[in-house]
CSV table of N, CA and C in Angstrom, one decimal:
chain,number,residue,atom,x,y,z
A,1,UNK,N,10.8,21.8,72.8
A,1,UNK,CA,9.7,21.8,73.7
A,1,UNK,C,9.2,20.3,73.9
A,2,UNK,N,8.8,20.0,75.1
A,2,UNK,CA,8.4,18.6,75.4
A,2,UNK,C,7.2,18.2,74.5
A,3,UNK,N,7.2,17.0,74.0
A,3,UNK,CA,6.1,16.5,73.1
A,3,UNK,C,4.7,16.5,73.8
A,4,UNK,N,4.7,16.2,75.1
A,4,UNK,CA,3.4,16.2,75.8
A,4,UNK,C,2.8,17.6,75.8
A,5,UNK,N,3.7,18.6,76.0
A,5,UNK,CA,3.2,20.0,76.0
A,5,UNK,C,2.8,20.4,74.6
A,6,UNK,N,3.5,19.9,73.6
A,6,UNK,CA,3.0,20.2,72.2
A,6,UNK,C,1.7,19.6,71.9
A,7,UNK,N,1.5,18.4,72.4
A,7,UNK,CA,0.2,17.7,72.2
A,7,UNK,C,-0.9,18.4,72.9
A,8,UNK,N,-0.6,18.9,74.1
A,8,UNK,CA,-1.6,19.7,74.8
A,8,UNK,C,-1.9,21.0,74.1
A,9,UNK,N,-0.9,21.6,73.6
A,9,UNK,CA,-1.1,22.9,72.8
A,9,UNK,C,-2.0,22.6,71.6
A,10,UNK,N,-1.8,21.5,70.9
A,10,UNK,CA,-2.6,21.1,69.8
A,10,UNK,C,-4.0,20.9,70.2
A,11,UNK,N,-4.2,20.2,71.3
A,11,UNK,CA,-5.6,20.0,71.8
A,11,UNK,C,-6.3,21.4,72.1
A,12,UNK,N,-5.5,22.3,72.7
A,12,UNK,CA,-6.0,23.6,73.0
A,12,UNK,C,-6.5,24.3,71.7
A,13,UNK,N,-5.7,24.3,70.7
A,13,UNK,CA,-6.0,24.9,69.4
A,13,UNK,C,-7.3,24.3,68.9
A,14,UNK,N,-7.4,23.0,69.0
A,14,UNK,CA,-8.6,22.3,68.5
A,14,UNK,C,-9.9,22.8,69.3
A,15,UNK,N,-9.7,22.8,70.6
A,15,UNK,CA,-10.9,23.2,71.4
A,15,UNK,C,-11.3,24.7,71.2
A,16,UNK,N,-10.3,25.5,71.2
A,16,UNK,CA,-10.6,27.0,70.9
A,16,UNK,C,-11.2,27.1,69.6
A,17,UNK,N,-10.7,26.5,68.5
A,17,UNK,CA,-11.2,26.5,67.2
A,17,UNK,C,-12.7,26.1,67.2
A,18,UNK,N,-12.9,24.9,67.8
A,18,UNK,CA,-14.3,24.4,67.8
A,18,UNK,C,-15.2,25.3,68.6
A,19,UNK,N,-14.7,25.9,69.7
A,19,UNK,CA,-15.6,26.9,70.4
A,19,UNK,C,-15.9,28.1,69.6
A,20,UNK,N,-15.0,28.6,68.8
A,20,UNK,CA,-15.2,29.8,67.9
A,20,UNK,C,-16.2,29.4,66.8
A,21,UNK,N,-16.0,28.2,66.3
A,21,UNK,CA,-17.0,27.8,65.2
A,21,UNK,C,-18.4,27.6,65.8
A,22,UNK,N,-18.4,27.0,67.0
A,22,UNK,CA,-19.7,26.8,67.7
A,22,UNK,C,-20.4,28.1,68.0
A,23,UNK,N,-19.6,29.1,68.4
A,23,UNK,CA,-20.2,30.4,68.7
A,23,UNK,C,-20.8,31.0,67.4
A,24,UNK,N,-20.1,30.8,66.3
A,24,UNK,CA,-20.6,31.4,65.0
A,24,UNK,C,-21.9,30.7,64.7
A,25,UNK,N,-22.0,29.4,64.8
A,25,UNK,CA,-23.2,28.6,64.4
A,25,UNK,C,-24.3,28.9,65.4
A,26,UNK,N,-24.0,29.3,66.6
A,26,UNK,CA,-25.0,29.6,67.6
A,26,UNK,C,-25.5,31.1,67.4
A,27,UNK,N,-24.9,31.8,66.5
A,27,UNK,CA,-25.3,33.2,66.2
A,27,UNK,C,-24.6,34.2,67.2
A,28,UNK,N,-23.6,33.8,67.9
A,28,UNK,CA,-22.9,34.7,68.9
A,28,UNK,C,-21.7,35.3,68.3
A,29,UNK,N,-21.3,35.0,67.1
A,29,UNK,CA,-20.1,35.5,66.5
A,29,UNK,C,-20.3,35.7,65.0
A,30,UNK,N,-19.4,36.6,64.4
A,30,UNK,CA,-19.6,36.8,63.0
A,30,UNK,C,-18.6,36.0,62.2
A,31,UNK,N,-18.6,36.2,60.9
A,31,UNK,CA,-17.8,35.4,60.0
A,31,UNK,C,-16.3,35.4,60.3
A,32,UNK,N,-15.8,36.5,60.8
A,32,UNK,CA,-14.4,36.6,61.1
A,32,UNK,C,-14.0,35.5,62.1
A,33,UNK,N,-14.8,35.3,63.2
A,33,UNK,CA,-14.5,34.4,64.2
A,33,UNK,C,-14.7,32.9,63.8
A,34,UNK,N,-15.6,32.7,62.8
A,34,UNK,CA,-15.8,31.4,62.2
A,34,UNK,C,-14.5,31.1,61.5
A,35,UNK,N,-14.0,32.0,60.7
A,35,UNK,CA,-12.8,31.7,59.9
A,35,UNK,C,-11.6,31.5,60.8
A,36,UNK,N,-11.5,32.3,61.9
A,36,UNK,CA,-10.4,32.1,62.8
A,36,UNK,C,-10.5,30.7,63.5
A,37,UNK,N,-11.8,30.4,63.9
A,37,UNK,CA,-12.0,29.1,64.6
A,37,UNK,C,-11.6,27.9,63.6
A,38,UNK,N,-12.1,28.0,62.4
A,38,UNK,CA,-11.7,27.0,61.4
A,38,UNK,C,-10.2,26.8,61.2
A,39,UNK,N,-9.6,28.0,61.1
A,39,UNK,CA,-8.1,27.9,61.0
A,39,UNK,C,-7.4,27.3,62.2
A,40,UNK,N,-7.8,27.7,63.4
A,40,UNK,CA,-7.2,27.1,64.6
A,40,UNK,C,-7.5,25.7,64.7
A,41,UNK,N,-8.7,25.2,64.4
A,41,UNK,CA,-9.1,23.8,64.4
A,41,UNK,C,-8.2,23.0,63.5
A,42,UNK,N,-8.1,23.5,62.2
A,42,UNK,CA,-7.3,22.8,61.2
A,42,UNK,C,-5.8,22.7,61.7
A,43,UNK,N,-5.3,23.9,62.1
A,43,UNK,CA,-3.9,23.9,62.6
A,43,UNK,C,-3.7,22.9,63.7
A,44,UNK,N,-4.6,22.9,64.7
A,44,UNK,CA,-4.5,21.9,65.8
A,44,UNK,C,-4.5,20.5,65.3
A,45,UNK,N,-5.4,20.1,64.4
A,45,UNK,CA,-5.4,18.8,63.9
A,45,UNK,C,-4.2,18.4,63.2
A,46,UNK,N,-3.7,19.3,62.3
A,46,UNK,CA,-2.5,19.0,61.6
A,46,UNK,C,-1.2,18.9,62.5
A,47,UNK,N,-1.1,19.7,63.5
A,47,UNK,CA,0.0,19.6,64.4
A,47,UNK,C,-0.1,18.3,65.2
A,48,UNK,N,-1.3,17.9,65.6
A,48,UNK,CA,-1.5,16.7,66.3
A,48,UNK,C,-1.0,15.5,65.5
A,49,UNK,N,-1.4,15.5,64.2
A,49,UNK,CA,-1.0,14.4,63.3
A,49,UNK,C,0.5,14.4,63.2
A,50,UNK,N,1.1,15.6,63.0
A,50,UNK,CA,2.6,15.7,62.9
A,50,UNK,C,3.2,15.1,64.2
A,51,UNK,N,2.7,15.5,65.4
A,51,UNK,CA,3.3,15.0,66.6
A,51,UNK,C,3.2,13.5,66.8
A,52,UNK,N,2.0,13.0,66.4
A,52,UNK,CA,1.8,11.5,66.5
A,52,UNK,C,2.7,10.8,65.5
A,53,UNK,N,2.9,11.3,64.3
A,53,UNK,CA,3.8,10.7,63.4
A,53,UNK,C,5.2,10.8,63.9
A,54,UNK,N,5.6,11.9,64.5
A,54,UNK,CA,7.0,12.0,65.0
A,54,UNK,C,7.2,10.9,66.1
A,55,UNK,N,6.2,10.7,66.9
A,55,UNK,CA,6.4,9.7,68.0
A,55,UNK,C,6.4,8.3,67.5
A,56,UNK,N,5.7,8.0,66.4
A,56,UNK,CA,5.6,6.6,65.9
A,56,UNK,C,6.4,6.2,64.8
A,57,UNK,N,6.9,7.1,64.0
A,57,UNK,CA,7.7,6.8,62.8
A,57,UNK,C,9.2,7.3,63.0
A,58,UNK,N,10.1,6.3,63.2
A,58,UNK,CA,11.5,6.6,63.5
A,58,UNK,C,12.2,7.3,62.3
A,59,UNK,N,11.9,6.9,61.1
A,59,UNK,CA,12.5,7.6,60.0
A,59,UNK,C,12.1,9.1,59.9
A,60,UNK,N,10.8,9.3,60.1
A,60,UNK,CA,10.3,10.7,60.1
A,60,UNK,C,10.9,11.5,61.2
A,61,UNK,N,11.0,10.9,62.4
A,61,UNK,CA,11.6,11.5,63.5
A,61,UNK,C,13.1,11.9,63.2
A,62,UNK,N,13.8,11.0,62.6
A,62,UNK,CA,15.2,11.3,62.3
A,62,UNK,C,15.3,12.4,61.3
A,63,UNK,N,14.5,12.4,60.3
A,63,UNK,CA,14.5,13.5,59.3
A,63,UNK,C,14.1,14.9,59.9
A,64,UNK,N,13.1,14.9,60.8
A,64,UNK,CA,12.7,16.1,61.4
A,64,UNK,C,13.9,16.7,62.3
A,65,UNK,N,14.5,15.7,63.0
A,65,UNK,CA,15.6,16.2,63.9
A,65,UNK,C,16.8,16.7,63.1
A,66,UNK,N,17.1,16.1,62.0
A,66,UNK,CA,18.2,16.6,61.1
A,66,UNK,C,17.8,18.0,60.6
A,67,UNK,N,16.6,18.1,60.1
A,67,UNK,CA,16.2,19.4,59.6
A,67,UNK,C,16.2,20.5,60.6
A,68,UNK,N,15.9,20.2,61.9
A,68,UNK,CA,15.9,21.2,62.9
A,68,UNK,C,17.3,21.6,63.4
A,69,UNK,N,18.2,20.6,63.3
A,69,UNK,CA,19.5,20.9,63.9
A,69,UNK,C,20.6,21.1,62.9
A,70,UNK,N,20.4,20.8,61.7
A,70,UNK,CA,21.4,21.0,60.6
A,70,UNK,C,21.7,22.4,60.4
A,71,UNK,N,23.0,22.8,60.4
A,71,UNK,CA,23.4,24.2,60.2
A,71,UNK,C,23.0,24.7,58.8
A,72,UNK,N,23.1,23.9,57.8
A,72,UNK,CA,22.7,24.4,56.4
A,72,UNK,C,21.3,24.7,56.4
A,73,UNK,N,20.4,23.9,57.0
A,73,UNK,CA,19.0,24.2,57.0
A,73,UNK,C,18.7,25.4,57.8
A,74,UNK,N,19.4,25.6,58.9
A,74,UNK,CA,19.2,26.8,59.8
A,74,UNK,C,19.6,28.1,59.0
A,75,UNK,N,20.7,28.0,58.3
A,75,UNK,CA,21.2,29.1,57.5
A,75,UNK,C,20.1,29.5,56.4
A,76,UNK,N,19.7,28.4,55.7
A,76,UNK,CA,18.7,28.7,54.6
A,76,UNK,C,17.4,29.3,55.2
A,77,UNK,N,17.0,28.7,56.3
A,77,UNK,CA,15.8,29.3,57.0
A,77,UNK,C,15.9,30.7,57.4
A,78,UNK,N,17.1,31.1,57.9
A,78,UNK,CA,17.4,32.5,58.3
A,78,UNK,C,17.4,33.4,57.1
A,79,UNK,N,18.0,32.9,56.0
A,79,UNK,CA,18.0,33.7,54.8
A,79,UNK,C,16.6,33.9,54.2
A,80,UNK,N,15.8,32.8,54.2
A,80,UNK,CA,14.4,32.9,53.7
A,80,UNK,C,13.6,34.0,54.5
A,81,UNK,N,13.8,34.0,55.9
A,81,UNK,CA,13.1,35.0,56.7
A,81,UNK,C,13.6,36.4,56.3
A,82,UNK,N,14.9,36.5,56.1
A,82,UNK,CA,15.4,37.8,55.7
A,82,UNK,C,14.9,38.3,54.4
A,83,UNK,N,14.8,37.4,53.4
A,83,UNK,CA,14.2,37.8,52.1
A,83,UNK,C,12.8,38.1,52.2
A,84,UNK,N,12.1,37.4,53.0
A,84,UNK,CA,10.6,37.6,53.2
A,84,UNK,C,10.4,39.0,53.9
A,85,UNK,N,11.3,39.3,54.9
A,85,UNK,CA,11.2,40.6,55.5
A,85,UNK,C,11.5,41.8,54.5
A,86,UNK,N,12.6,41.6,53.7
A,86,UNK,CA,12.9,42.7,52.7
A,86,UNK,C,11.7,42.8,51.8
A,87,UNK,N,11.2,41.7,51.3
A,87,UNK,CA,10.1,41.8,50.3
A,87,UNK,C,8.9,42.5,50.9
A,88,UNK,N,8.6,42.1,52.2
A,88,UNK,CA,7.4,42.7,52.9
A,88,UNK,C,7.6,44.2,53.0
A,89,UNK,N,8.7,44.7,53.4
A,89,UNK,CA,9.0,46.1,53.6
A,89,UNK,C,8.8,46.8,52.2
A,90,UNK,N,9.4,46.3,51.2
A,90,UNK,CA,9.3,46.9,49.8
A,90,UNK,C,7.8,46.9,49.3
A,91,UNK,N,7.1,45.8,49.5
A,91,UNK,CA,5.7,45.7,49.1
A,91,UNK,C,4.9,46.7,49.9
A,92,UNK,N,5.1,46.7,51.2
A,92,UNK,CA,4.3,47.7,52.0
A,92,UNK,C,4.6,49.1,51.6
A,93,UNK,N,5.8,49.4,51.4
A,93,UNK,CA,6.2,50.8,50.9
A,93,UNK,C,5.5,51.2,49.6
A,94,UNK,N,5.6,50.2,48.7
A,94,UNK,CA,5.0,50.5,47.4
A,94,UNK,C,3.4,50.6,47.5
A,95,UNK,N,2.9,49.8,48.4
A,95,UNK,CA,1.4,49.8,48.6
A,95,UNK,C,1.0,51.2,49.2
A,96,UNK,N,1.8,51.7,50.2
A,96,UNK,CA,1.5,52.9,50.8
A,96,UNK,C,1.5,54.1,49.7
A,97,UNK,N,2.5,54.0,48.8
A,97,UNK,CA,2.5,55.0,47.7
A,97,UNK,C,1.3,54.9,46.8
A,98,UNK,N,0.9,53.6,46.5
A,98,UNK,CA,-0.2,53.4,45.6
A,98,UNK,C,-1.5,53.9,46.3
A,99,UNK,N,-1.7,53.6,47.6
A,99,UNK,CA,-2.9,54.0,48.3
A,99,UNK,C,-2.9,55.5,48.5
A,100,UNK,N,-1.7,56.1,48.6
A,100,UNK,CA,-1.7,57.6,48.7
A,100,UNK,C,-2.2,58.2,47.4
A,101,UNK,N,-1.7,57.7,46.3
A,101,UNK,CA,-2.1,58.2,45.0
A,101,UNK,C,-3.6,58.0,44.7
A,102,UNK,N,-4.1,56.9,45.3
A,102,UNK,CA,-5.5,56.6,45.1
A,102,UNK,C,-6.4,57.4,46.1
A,103,UNK,N,-5.8,58.0,47.1
A,103,UNK,CA,-6.6,58.8,48.0
A,103,UNK,C,-7.1,58.1,49.2
A,104,UNK,N,-6.6,56.9,49.5
A,104,UNK,CA,-7.1,56.1,50.6
A,104,UNK,C,-6.1,56.3,51.8
A,105,UNK,N,-6.4,57.3,52.6
A,105,UNK,CA,-5.5,57.7,53.7
A,105,UNK,C,-5.3,56.6,54.7
A,106,UNK,N,-6.4,55.9,55.1
A,106,UNK,CA,-6.3,54.9,56.1
A,106,UNK,C,-5.4,53.8,55.7
A,107,UNK,N,-5.6,53.3,54.4
A,107,UNK,CA,-4.8,52.2,53.9
A,107,UNK,C,-3.3,52.7,53.8
A,108,UNK,N,-3.1,53.9,53.4
A,108,UNK,CA,-1.8,54.5,53.3
A,108,UNK,C,-1.1,54.4,54.6
A,109,UNK,N,-1.7,54.8,55.7
A,109,UNK,CA,-1.2,54.8,57.0
A,109,UNK,C,-0.9,53.3,57.5
A,110,UNK,N,-1.8,52.4,57.2
A,110,UNK,CA,-1.6,51.0,57.6
A,110,UNK,C,-0.4,50.4,56.9
A,111,UNK,N,-0.3,50.6,55.6
A,111,UNK,CA,0.8,50.1,54.9
A,111,UNK,C,2.2,50.7,55.4
A,112,UNK,N,2.2,52.0,55.5
A,112,UNK,CA,3.4,52.7,55.9
A,112,UNK,C,3.8,52.3,57.4
A,113,UNK,N,2.8,52.2,58.2
A,113,UNK,CA,3.1,51.8,59.6
A,113,UNK,C,3.6,50.4,59.7
A,114,UNK,N,3.0,49.5,58.9
A,114,UNK,CA,3.4,48.1,59.0
A,114,UNK,C,4.9,48.0,58.5
A,115,UNK,N,5.2,48.7,57.5
A,115,UNK,CA,6.6,48.7,57.0
A,115,UNK,C,7.5,49.3,58.1
A,116,UNK,N,7.1,50.3,58.7
A,116,UNK,CA,7.9,50.9,59.8
A,116,UNK,C,8.1,50.0,60.9
A,117,UNK,N,7.0,49.3,61.3
A,117,UNK,CA,7.1,48.3,62.4
A,117,UNK,C,8.1,47.2,62.1
A,118,UNK,N,8.1,46.7,60.9
A,118,UNK,CA,9.0,45.7,60.6
A,118,UNK,C,10.5,46.2,60.7
A,119,UNK,N,10.7,47.4,60.2
A,119,UNK,CA,12.0,48.0,60.2
A,119,UNK,C,12.5,48.2,61.7
A,120,UNK,N,11.5,48.7,62.5
A,120,UNK,CA,11.8,48.9,64.0
A,120,UNK,C,12.1,47.5,64.7
A,121,UNK,N,11.4,46.5,64.3
A,121,UNK,CA,11.7,45.2,64.9
A,121,UNK,C,13.0,44.7,64.4
A,122,UNK,N,13.4,44.9,63.2
A,122,UNK,CA,14.7,44.6,62.7
A,122,UNK,C,15.8,45.3,63.5
A,123,UNK,N,15.6,46.6,63.6
A,123,UNK,CA,16.7,47.4,64.3
A,123,UNK,C,16.8,46.9,65.8
A,124,UNK,N,15.7,46.7,66.4
A,124,UNK,CA,15.8,46.2,67.8
A,124,UNK,C,16.4,44.9,67.9
A,125,UNK,N,16.0,44.0,67.0
A,125,UNK,CA,16.6,42.6,67.0
A,125,UNK,C,18.1,42.7,66.7
A,126,UNK,N,18.5,43.5,65.8
A,126,UNK,CA,19.9,43.7,65.4
A,126,UNK,C,20.7,44.2,66.6
A,127,UNK,N,20.1,45.2,67.3
A,127,UNK,CA,20.8,45.7,68.5
A,127,UNK,C,21.0,44.7,69.6
A,128,UNK,N,20.0,43.9,69.9
A,128,UNK,CA,20.0,42.9,70.9
A,128,UNK,C,21.0,41.8,70.5
A,129,UNK,N,20.9,41.3,69.3
A,129,UNK,CA,21.8,40.2,68.8
A,129,UNK,C,23.2,40.6,68.8
A,130,UNK,N,23.5,41.9,68.4
A,130,UNK,CA,24.9,42.3,68.4
A,130,UNK,C,25.5,42.4,69.8
A,131,UNK,N,24.7,42.7,70.8
A,131,UNK,CA,25.2,42.7,72.1
A,131,UNK,C,25.4,41.3,72.7
A,132,UNK,N,24.5,40.4,72.2
A,132,UNK,CA,24.5,39.0,72.7
A,132,UNK,C,25.7,38.2,72.1
A,133,UNK,N,25.9,38.4,70.8
A,133,UNK,CA,26.9,37.7,70.1
A,133,UNK,C,28.1,38.6,69.8
């Protein structure tokens, strides 16, 4: 993605975050929106710092480019996502059983449905990628 577009996206995150925090302090929003606004503001600032550093520091730019394009790093990143997905499904399945035993039906459904959603996303992605490659 173009660096100007990334900088504009960072500015948008900062503005949206500041607006949500402002709405909270003006009494127009609850704690959830204040937390979301703070998170968006911080993410926007950190991304902007990263983009500025990328444009001004040649050694950092070279390191980032190698990390993004190196096959070994891409393989490790893919495996890390796979492990995280496996772990999430197992944790959500165990949580659904725990919540069922504790009698919390709403949480049971949420945990079971989230595990099911991840498995459906995997199956759909697998189907599409097998046709593509």
